[in-house]
mmCIF file of C-alpha atoms in Angstrom:
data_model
loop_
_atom_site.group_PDB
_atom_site.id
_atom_site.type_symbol
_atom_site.label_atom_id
_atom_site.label_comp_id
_atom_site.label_asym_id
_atom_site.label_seq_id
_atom_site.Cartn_x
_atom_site.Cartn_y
_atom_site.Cartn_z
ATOM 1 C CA UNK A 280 2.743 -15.727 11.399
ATOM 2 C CA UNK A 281 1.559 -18.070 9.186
ATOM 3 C CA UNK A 282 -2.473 -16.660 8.840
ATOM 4 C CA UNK A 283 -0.950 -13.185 7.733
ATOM 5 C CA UNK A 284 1.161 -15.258 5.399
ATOM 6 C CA UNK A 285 -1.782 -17.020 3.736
ATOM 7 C CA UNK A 286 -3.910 -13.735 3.460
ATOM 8 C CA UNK A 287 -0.967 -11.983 1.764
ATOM 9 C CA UNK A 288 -0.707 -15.275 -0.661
ATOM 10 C CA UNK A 289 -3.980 -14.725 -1.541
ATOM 11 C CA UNK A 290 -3.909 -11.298 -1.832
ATOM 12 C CA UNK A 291 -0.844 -11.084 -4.125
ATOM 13 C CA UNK A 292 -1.921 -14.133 -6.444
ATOM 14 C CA UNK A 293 -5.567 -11.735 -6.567
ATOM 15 C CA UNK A 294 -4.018 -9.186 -7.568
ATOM 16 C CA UNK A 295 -0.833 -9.555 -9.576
ATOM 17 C CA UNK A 296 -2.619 -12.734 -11.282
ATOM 18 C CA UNK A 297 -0.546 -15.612 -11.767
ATOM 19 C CA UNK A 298 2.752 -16.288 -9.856
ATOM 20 C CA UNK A 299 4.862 -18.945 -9.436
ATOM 21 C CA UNK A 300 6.365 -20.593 -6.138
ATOM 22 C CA UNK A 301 9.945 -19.213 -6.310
ATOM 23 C CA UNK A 302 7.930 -15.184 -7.156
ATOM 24 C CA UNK A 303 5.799 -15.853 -3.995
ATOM 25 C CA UNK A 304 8.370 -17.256 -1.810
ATOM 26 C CA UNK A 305 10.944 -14.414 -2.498
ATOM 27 C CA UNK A 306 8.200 -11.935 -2.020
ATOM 28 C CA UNK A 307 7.479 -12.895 1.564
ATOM 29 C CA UNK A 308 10.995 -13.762 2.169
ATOM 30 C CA UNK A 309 10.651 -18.138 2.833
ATOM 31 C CA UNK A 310 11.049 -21.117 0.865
ATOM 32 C CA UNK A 311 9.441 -22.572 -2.132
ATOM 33 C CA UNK A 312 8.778 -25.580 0.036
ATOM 34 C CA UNK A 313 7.041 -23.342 2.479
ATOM 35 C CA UNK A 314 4.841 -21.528 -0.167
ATOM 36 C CA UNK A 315 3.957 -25.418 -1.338
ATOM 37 C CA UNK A 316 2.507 -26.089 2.140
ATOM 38 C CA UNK A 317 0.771 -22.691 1.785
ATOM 39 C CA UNK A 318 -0.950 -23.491 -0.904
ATOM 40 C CA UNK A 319 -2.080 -26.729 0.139
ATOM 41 C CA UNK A 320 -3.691 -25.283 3.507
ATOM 42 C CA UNK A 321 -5.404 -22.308 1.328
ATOM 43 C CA UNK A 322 -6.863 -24.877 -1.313
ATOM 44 C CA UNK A 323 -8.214 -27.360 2.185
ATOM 45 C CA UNK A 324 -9.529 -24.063 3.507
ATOM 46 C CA UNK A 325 -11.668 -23.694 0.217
ATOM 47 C CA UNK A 326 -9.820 -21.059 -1.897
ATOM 48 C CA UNK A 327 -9.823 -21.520 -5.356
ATOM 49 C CA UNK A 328 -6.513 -21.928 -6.133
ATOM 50 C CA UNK A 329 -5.045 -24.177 -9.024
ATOM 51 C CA UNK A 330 -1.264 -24.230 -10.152
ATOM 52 C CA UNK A 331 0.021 -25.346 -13.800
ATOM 53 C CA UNK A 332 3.286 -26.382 -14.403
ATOM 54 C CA UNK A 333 5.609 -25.533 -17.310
ATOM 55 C CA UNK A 334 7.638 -22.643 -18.333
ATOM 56 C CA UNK A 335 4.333 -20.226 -18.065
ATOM 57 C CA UNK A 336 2.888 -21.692 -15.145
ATOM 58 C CA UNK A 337 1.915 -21.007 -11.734
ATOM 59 C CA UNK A 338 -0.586 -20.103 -9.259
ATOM 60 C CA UNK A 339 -3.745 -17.882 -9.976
ATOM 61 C CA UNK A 340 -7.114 -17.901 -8.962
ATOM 62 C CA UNK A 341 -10.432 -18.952 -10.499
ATOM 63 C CA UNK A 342 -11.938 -16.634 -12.980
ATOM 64 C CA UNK A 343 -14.380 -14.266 -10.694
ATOM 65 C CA UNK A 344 -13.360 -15.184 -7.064
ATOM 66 C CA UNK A 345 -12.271 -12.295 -5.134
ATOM 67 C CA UNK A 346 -11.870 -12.157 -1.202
ATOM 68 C CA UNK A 347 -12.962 -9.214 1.201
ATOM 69 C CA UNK A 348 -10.635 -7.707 3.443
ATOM 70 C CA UNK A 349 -10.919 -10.009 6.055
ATOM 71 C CA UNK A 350 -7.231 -10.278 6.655
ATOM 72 C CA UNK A 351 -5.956 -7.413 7.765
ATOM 73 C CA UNK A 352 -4.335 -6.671 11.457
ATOM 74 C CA UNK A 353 -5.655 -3.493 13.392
ATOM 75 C CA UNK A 354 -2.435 -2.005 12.598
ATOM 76 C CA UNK A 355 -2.698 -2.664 8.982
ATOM 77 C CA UNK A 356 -5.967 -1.147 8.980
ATOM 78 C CA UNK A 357 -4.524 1.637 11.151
ATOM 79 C CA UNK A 358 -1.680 2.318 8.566
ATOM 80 C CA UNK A 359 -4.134 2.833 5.538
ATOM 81 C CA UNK A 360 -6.483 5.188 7.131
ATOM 82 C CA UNK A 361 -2.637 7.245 8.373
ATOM 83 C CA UNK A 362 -2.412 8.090 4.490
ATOM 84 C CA UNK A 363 -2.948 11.933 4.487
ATOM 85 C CA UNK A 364 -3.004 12.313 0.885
ATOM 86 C CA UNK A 365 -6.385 14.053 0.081
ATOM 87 C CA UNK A 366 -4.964 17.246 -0.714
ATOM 88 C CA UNK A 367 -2.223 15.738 -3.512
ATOM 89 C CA UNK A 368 -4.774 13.377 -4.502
ATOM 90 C CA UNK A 369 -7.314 16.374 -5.691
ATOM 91 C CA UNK A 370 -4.514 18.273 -7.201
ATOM 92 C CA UNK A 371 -3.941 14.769 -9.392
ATOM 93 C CA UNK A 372 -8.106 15.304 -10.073
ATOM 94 C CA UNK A 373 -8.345 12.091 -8.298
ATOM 95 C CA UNK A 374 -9.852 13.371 -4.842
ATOM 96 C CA UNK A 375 -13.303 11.900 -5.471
ATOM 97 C CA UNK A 376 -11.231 8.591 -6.466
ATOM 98 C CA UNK A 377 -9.397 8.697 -3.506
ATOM 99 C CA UNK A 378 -12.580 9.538 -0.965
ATOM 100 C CA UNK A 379 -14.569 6.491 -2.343
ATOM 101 C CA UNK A 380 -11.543 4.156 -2.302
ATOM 102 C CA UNK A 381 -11.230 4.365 1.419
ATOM 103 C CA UNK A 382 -15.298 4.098 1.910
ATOM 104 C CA UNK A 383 -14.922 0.943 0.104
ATOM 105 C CA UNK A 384 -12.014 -0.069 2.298
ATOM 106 C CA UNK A 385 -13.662 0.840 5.300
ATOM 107 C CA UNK A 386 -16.975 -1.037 4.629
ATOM 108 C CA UNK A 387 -15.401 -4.189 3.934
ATOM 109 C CA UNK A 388 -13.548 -3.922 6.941
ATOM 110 C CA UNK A 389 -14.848 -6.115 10.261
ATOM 111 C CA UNK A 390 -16.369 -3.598 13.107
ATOM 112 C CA UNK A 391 -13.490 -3.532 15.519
ATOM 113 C CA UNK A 392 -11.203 -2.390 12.409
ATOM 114 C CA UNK A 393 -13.473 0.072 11.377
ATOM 115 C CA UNK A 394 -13.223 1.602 14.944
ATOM 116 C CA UNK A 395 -9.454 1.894 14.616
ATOM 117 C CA UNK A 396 -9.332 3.337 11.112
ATOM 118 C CA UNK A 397 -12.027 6.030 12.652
ATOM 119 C CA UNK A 398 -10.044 6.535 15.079
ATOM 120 C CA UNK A 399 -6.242 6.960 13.897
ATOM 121 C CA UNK A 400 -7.852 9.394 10.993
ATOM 122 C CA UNK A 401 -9.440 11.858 13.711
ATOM 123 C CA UNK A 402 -6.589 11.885 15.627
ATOM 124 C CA UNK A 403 -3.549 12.069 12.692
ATOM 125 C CA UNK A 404 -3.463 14.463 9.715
ATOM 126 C CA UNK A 405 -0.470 15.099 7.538
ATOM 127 C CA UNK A 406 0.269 18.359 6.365
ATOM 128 C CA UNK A 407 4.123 18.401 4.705
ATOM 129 C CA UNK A 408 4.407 21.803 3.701
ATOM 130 C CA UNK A 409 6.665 24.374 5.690
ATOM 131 C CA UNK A 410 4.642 27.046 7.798
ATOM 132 C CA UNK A 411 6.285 29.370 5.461
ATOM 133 C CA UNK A 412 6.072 28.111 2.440
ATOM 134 C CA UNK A 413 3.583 29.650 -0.346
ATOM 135 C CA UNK A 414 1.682 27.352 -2.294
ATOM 136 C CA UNK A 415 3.493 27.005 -5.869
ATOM 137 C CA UNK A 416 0.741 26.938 -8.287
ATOM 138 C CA UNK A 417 1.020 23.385 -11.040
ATOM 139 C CA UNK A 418 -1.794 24.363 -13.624
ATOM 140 C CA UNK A 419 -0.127 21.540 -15.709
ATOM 141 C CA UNK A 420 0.160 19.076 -13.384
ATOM 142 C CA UNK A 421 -3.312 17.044 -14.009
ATOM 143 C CA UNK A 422 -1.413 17.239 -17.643
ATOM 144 C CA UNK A 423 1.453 15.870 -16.591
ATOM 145 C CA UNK A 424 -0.386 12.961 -14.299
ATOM 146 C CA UNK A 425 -2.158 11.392 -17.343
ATOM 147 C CA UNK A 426 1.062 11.827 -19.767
ATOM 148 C CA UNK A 427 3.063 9.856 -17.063
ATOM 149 C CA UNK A 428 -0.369 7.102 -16.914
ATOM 150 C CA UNK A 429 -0.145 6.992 -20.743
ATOM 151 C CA UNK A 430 3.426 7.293 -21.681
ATOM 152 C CA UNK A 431 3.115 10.460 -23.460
ATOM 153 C CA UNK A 432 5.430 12.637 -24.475
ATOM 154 C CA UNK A 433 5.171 16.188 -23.496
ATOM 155 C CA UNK A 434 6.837 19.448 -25.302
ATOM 156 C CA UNK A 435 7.617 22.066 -22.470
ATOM 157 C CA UNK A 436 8.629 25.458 -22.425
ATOM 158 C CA UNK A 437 10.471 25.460 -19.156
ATOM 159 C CA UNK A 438 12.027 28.259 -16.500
ATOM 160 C CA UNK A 439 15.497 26.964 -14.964
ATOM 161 C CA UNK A 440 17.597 29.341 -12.845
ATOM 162 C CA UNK A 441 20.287 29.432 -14.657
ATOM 163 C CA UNK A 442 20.577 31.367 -18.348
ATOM 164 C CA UNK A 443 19.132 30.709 -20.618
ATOM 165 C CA UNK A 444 16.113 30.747 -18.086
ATOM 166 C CA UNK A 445 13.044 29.700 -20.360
ATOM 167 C CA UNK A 446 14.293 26.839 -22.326
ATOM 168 C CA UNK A 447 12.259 24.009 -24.562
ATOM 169 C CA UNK A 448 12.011 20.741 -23.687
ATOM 170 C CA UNK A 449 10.889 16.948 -25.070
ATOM 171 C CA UNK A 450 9.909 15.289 -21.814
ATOM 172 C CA UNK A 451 9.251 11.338 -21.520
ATOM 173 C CA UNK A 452 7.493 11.698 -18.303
ATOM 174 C CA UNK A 453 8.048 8.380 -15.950
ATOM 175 C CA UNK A 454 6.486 9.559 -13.011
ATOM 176 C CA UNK A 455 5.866 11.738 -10.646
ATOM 177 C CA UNK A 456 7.381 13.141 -6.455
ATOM 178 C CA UNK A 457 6.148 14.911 -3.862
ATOM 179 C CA UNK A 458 8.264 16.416 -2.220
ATOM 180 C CA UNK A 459 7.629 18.419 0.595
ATOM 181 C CA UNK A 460 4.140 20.692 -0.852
ATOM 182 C CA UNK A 461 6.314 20.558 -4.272
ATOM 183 C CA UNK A 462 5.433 18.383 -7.246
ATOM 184 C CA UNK A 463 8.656 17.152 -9.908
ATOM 185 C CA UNK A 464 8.531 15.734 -12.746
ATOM 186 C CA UNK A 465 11.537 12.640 -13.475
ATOM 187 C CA UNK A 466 11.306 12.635 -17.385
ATOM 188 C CA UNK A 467 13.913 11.003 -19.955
ATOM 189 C CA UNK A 468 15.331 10.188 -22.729
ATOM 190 C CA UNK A 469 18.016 10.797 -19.607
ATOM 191 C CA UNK A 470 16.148 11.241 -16.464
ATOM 192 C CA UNK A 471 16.075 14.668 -15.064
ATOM 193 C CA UNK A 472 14.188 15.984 -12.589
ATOM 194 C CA UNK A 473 12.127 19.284 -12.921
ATOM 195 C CA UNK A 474 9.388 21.778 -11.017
ATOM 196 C CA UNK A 475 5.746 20.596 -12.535
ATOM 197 C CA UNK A 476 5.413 24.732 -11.408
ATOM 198 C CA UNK A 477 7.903 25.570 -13.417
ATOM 199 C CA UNK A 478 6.451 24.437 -16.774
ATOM 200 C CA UNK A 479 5.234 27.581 -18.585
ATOM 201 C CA UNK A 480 3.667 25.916 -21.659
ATOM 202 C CA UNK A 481 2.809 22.409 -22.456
ATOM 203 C CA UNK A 482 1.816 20.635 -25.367
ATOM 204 C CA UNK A 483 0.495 16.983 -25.383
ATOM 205 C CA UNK A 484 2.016 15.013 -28.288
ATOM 206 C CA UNK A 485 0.542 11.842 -29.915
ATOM 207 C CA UNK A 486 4.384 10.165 -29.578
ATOM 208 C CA UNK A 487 4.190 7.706 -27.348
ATOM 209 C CA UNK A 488 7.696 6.771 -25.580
ATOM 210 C CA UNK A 489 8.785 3.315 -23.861
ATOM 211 C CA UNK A 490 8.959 4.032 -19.928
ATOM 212 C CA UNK A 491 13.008 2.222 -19.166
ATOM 213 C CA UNK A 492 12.620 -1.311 -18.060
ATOM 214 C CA UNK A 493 13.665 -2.077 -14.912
ATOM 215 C CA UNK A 494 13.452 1.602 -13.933
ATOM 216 C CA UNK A 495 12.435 2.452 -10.289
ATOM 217 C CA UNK A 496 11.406 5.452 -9.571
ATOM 218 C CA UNK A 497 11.692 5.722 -5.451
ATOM 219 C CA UNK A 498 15.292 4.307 -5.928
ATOM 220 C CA UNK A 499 15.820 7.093 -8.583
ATOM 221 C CA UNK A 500 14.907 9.941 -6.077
ATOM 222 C CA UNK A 501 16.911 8.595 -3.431
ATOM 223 C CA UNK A 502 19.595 8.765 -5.286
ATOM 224 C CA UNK A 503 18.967 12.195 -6.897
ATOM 225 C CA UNK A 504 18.372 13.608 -3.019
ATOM 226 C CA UNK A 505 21.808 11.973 -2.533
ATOM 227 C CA UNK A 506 23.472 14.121 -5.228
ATOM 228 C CA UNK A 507 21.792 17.055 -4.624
ATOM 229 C CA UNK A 508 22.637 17.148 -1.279
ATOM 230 C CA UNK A 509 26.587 16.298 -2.176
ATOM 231 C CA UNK A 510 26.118 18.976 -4.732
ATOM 232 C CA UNK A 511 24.986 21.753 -2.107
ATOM 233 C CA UNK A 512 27.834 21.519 0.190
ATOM 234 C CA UNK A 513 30.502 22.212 -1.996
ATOM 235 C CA UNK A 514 32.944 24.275 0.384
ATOM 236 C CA UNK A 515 33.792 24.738 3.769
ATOM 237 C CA UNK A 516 33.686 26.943 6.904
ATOM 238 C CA UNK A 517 35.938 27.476 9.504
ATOM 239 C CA UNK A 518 33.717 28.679 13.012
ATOM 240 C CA UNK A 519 33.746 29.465 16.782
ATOM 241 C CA UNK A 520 30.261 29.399 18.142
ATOM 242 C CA UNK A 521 29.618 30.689 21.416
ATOM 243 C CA UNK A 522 28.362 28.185 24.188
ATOM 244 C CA UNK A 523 24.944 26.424 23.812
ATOM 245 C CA UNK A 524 24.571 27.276 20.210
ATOM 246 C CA UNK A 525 22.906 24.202 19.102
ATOM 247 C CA UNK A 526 23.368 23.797 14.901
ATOM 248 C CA UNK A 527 21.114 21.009 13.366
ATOM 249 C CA UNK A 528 21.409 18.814 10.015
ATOM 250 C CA UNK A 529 24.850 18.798 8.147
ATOM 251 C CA UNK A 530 26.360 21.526 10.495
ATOM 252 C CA UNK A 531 25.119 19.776 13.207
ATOM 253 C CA UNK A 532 27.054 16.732 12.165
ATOM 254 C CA UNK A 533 29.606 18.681 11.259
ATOM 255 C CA UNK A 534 30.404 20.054 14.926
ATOM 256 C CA UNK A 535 30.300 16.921 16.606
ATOM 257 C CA UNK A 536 32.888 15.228 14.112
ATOM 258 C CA UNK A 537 35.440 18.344 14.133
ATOM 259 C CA UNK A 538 34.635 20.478 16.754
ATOM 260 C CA UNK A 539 36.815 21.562 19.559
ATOM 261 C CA UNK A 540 36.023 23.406 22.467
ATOM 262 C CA UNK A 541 38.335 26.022 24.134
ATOM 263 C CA UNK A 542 38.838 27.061 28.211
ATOM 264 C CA UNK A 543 36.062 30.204 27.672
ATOM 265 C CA UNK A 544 33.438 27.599 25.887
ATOM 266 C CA UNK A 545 33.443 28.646 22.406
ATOM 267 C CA UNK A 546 33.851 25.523 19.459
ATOM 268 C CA UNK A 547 35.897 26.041 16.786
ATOM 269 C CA UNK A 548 34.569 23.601 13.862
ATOM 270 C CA UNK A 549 34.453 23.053 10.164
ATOM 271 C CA UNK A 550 31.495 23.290 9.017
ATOM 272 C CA UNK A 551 30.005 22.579 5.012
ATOM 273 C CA UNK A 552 28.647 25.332 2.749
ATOM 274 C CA UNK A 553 26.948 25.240 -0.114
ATOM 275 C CA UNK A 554 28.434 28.655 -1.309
ATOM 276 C CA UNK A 555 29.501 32.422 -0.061
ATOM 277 C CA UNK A 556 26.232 33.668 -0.377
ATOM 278 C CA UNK A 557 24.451 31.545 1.353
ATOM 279 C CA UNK A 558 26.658 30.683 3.928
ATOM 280 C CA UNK A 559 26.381 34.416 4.346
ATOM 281 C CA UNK A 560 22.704 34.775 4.938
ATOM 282 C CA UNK A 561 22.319 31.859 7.314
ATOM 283 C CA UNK A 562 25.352 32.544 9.829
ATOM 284 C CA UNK A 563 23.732 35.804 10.130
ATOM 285 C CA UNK A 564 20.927 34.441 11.795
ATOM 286 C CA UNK A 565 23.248 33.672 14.447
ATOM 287 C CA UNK A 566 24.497 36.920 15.394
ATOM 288 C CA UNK A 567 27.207 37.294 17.833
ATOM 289 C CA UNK A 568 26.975 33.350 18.821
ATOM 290 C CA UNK A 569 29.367 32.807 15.742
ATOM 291 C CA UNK A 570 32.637 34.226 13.939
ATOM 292 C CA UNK A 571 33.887 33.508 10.929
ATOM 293 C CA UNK A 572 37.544 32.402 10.499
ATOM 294 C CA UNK A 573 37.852 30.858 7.161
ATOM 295 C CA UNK A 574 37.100 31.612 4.047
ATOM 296 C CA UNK A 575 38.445 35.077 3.930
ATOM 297 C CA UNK A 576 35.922 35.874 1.839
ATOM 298 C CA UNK A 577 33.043 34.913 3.858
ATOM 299 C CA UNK A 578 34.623 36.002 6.735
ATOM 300 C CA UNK A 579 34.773 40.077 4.696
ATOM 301 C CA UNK A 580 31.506 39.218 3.329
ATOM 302 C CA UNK A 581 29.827 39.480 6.631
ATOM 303 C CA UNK A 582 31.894 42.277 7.909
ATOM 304 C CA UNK A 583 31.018 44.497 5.440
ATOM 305 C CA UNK A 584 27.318 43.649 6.097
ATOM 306 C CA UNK A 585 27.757 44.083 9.745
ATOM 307 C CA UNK A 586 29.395 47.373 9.064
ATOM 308 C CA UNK A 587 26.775 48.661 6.971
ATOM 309 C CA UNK A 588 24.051 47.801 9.779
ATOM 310 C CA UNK A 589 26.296 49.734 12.009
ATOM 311 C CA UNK A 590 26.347 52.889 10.081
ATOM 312 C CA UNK A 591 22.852 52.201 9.368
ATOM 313 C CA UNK A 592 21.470 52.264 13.297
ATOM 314 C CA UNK A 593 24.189 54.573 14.637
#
């Protein structure tokens, strides 16, 4: 519509500063020639906005005008009120910050918006960790927030799980994931990810570092889930399951590409692993609804701990 399209003119030109026709049209996805119109109905409704041509030109805004949040659809207003960030927010030391944001937000909003935002926040609360997951403890992660804000670089001591475990590290910090309850760390010269929880020592140093132009951070982490993922599953399974055993995720996916299902209702399927070990601990969840066929190893690996329960409880 074109009234959301005005208000998000105004709002980017107020508060990315000057922008040019061809930066505002391929933000909102038209054409230069429909920004120009734009413009033109913004400046007849009495917005204070002035273009200069030339190689460093564009649109901005009088010095000192600013517009209140006027704009915004219910479900806009919805959607920013939906943002259950207030515990990652405090562990950031930015609680109070975050708390007197959204006051601000929802006083400049008109009364029937304000009635929405009450509303979706009383009714929605996000809480991403697992029921079963402990809290992991990030004394350095306030630390680690204002070396990423600064361009700092930190010297770690670090715990990996592989040996050596406690390692030392020069981290250019370029920001910061959560990831389910979990905070990382994606730090160069050659980005690598690591556990803020993990850091044992840290040490602030007065180097500053130059953060990778053109690097983005969210397209970073999807591809690092990517990998890891591709990593994981490294082998393969061969499996009968018994009838109605439902799998989920990559096994889930898994039996519906390959499986095949016999005259007594069992599937045999192929299904990824990430190693022996683990493959080990998680089909013995399933008890009797699965056997083993291939790897011979996995498929001795369980025996033997099957046996051993035997013994155990005869």
């Amino acid at each position: 519509m074109k009234s959301a399209r005005l208000v998000s003119i105004l709002l980017l030109v107020q508060t990315r500063g000057r922008l040019t026709a061809a930066q505002l049209a391929e933000e909102l996805e038209v054409s230069v020639r429909t920004i120009y119109r734009d413009v033109e109905a913004l400046s007849a409704a009495g917005v204070p906005l002035y273009g200069e041509s030339g190689h460093a030109g564009g649109y901005q805004l009088l010095d000192g005008y600013r517009t209140r949040l006027t704009g915004l659809t219910t479900e806009e207003a919805e959607a920013l009120f939906l943002v259950g960030v207030p515990g990652p927010a405090a562990e950031l030391g930015l609680g109070s910050v975050l708390a007197a944001a959204q006051l601000k937000v929802r006083a400049a909003l008109p009364h029937e918006l304000r009635e929405h935002a009450d509303r979706i926040s009383g009714r929605f609360h996000l809480d991403a960790p697992g029921w079963y997951a402990e809290d992991d403890e990030a004394p350095y992660l306030p630390a680690v927030a204002d070396a990423v804000w600064n361009s700092r670089v930190l010297h770690v001591r670090y715990r990996r799980w592989r040996e050596p475990t406690d390692v030392e590290r020069r981290l250019e910090p370029y920001g910061l994931v959560l990831k389910a309850g979990r905070w990382y760390v994606v730090a160069g010269p050659r980005p690598r990810t690591y556990r803020v929880d993990q850091i044992l020592e840290l040490a602030v140093s007065g180097e500053e570092f130059c953060r990778p132009e053109g690097f983005d951070l969210a397209a970073y982490w999807t591809a690092y889930q990517r990998g890891f993922h591709d990593r994981l599953q490294r082998g393969e399974a061969v499996v009968r399951l018994a009838p109605g055993v439902r799998l989920t995720g990559a096994a889930g996916r898994a039996v519906e590409a390959t499986g095949c299902t016999d005259e007594n209702g069992w599937t045999r399927a192929t299904l990824p692993i990430e190693s022996i070990a683990r493959a080990h601990d998680e089909f013995l969840h399933l008890g009797t609804d699965i056997e083993v066929l291939e790897p011979a190893e996995l498929r001795e690996c369980i025996a033997r701990t099957v046996t051993a329960l035997a013994r155990m409880y005869t």
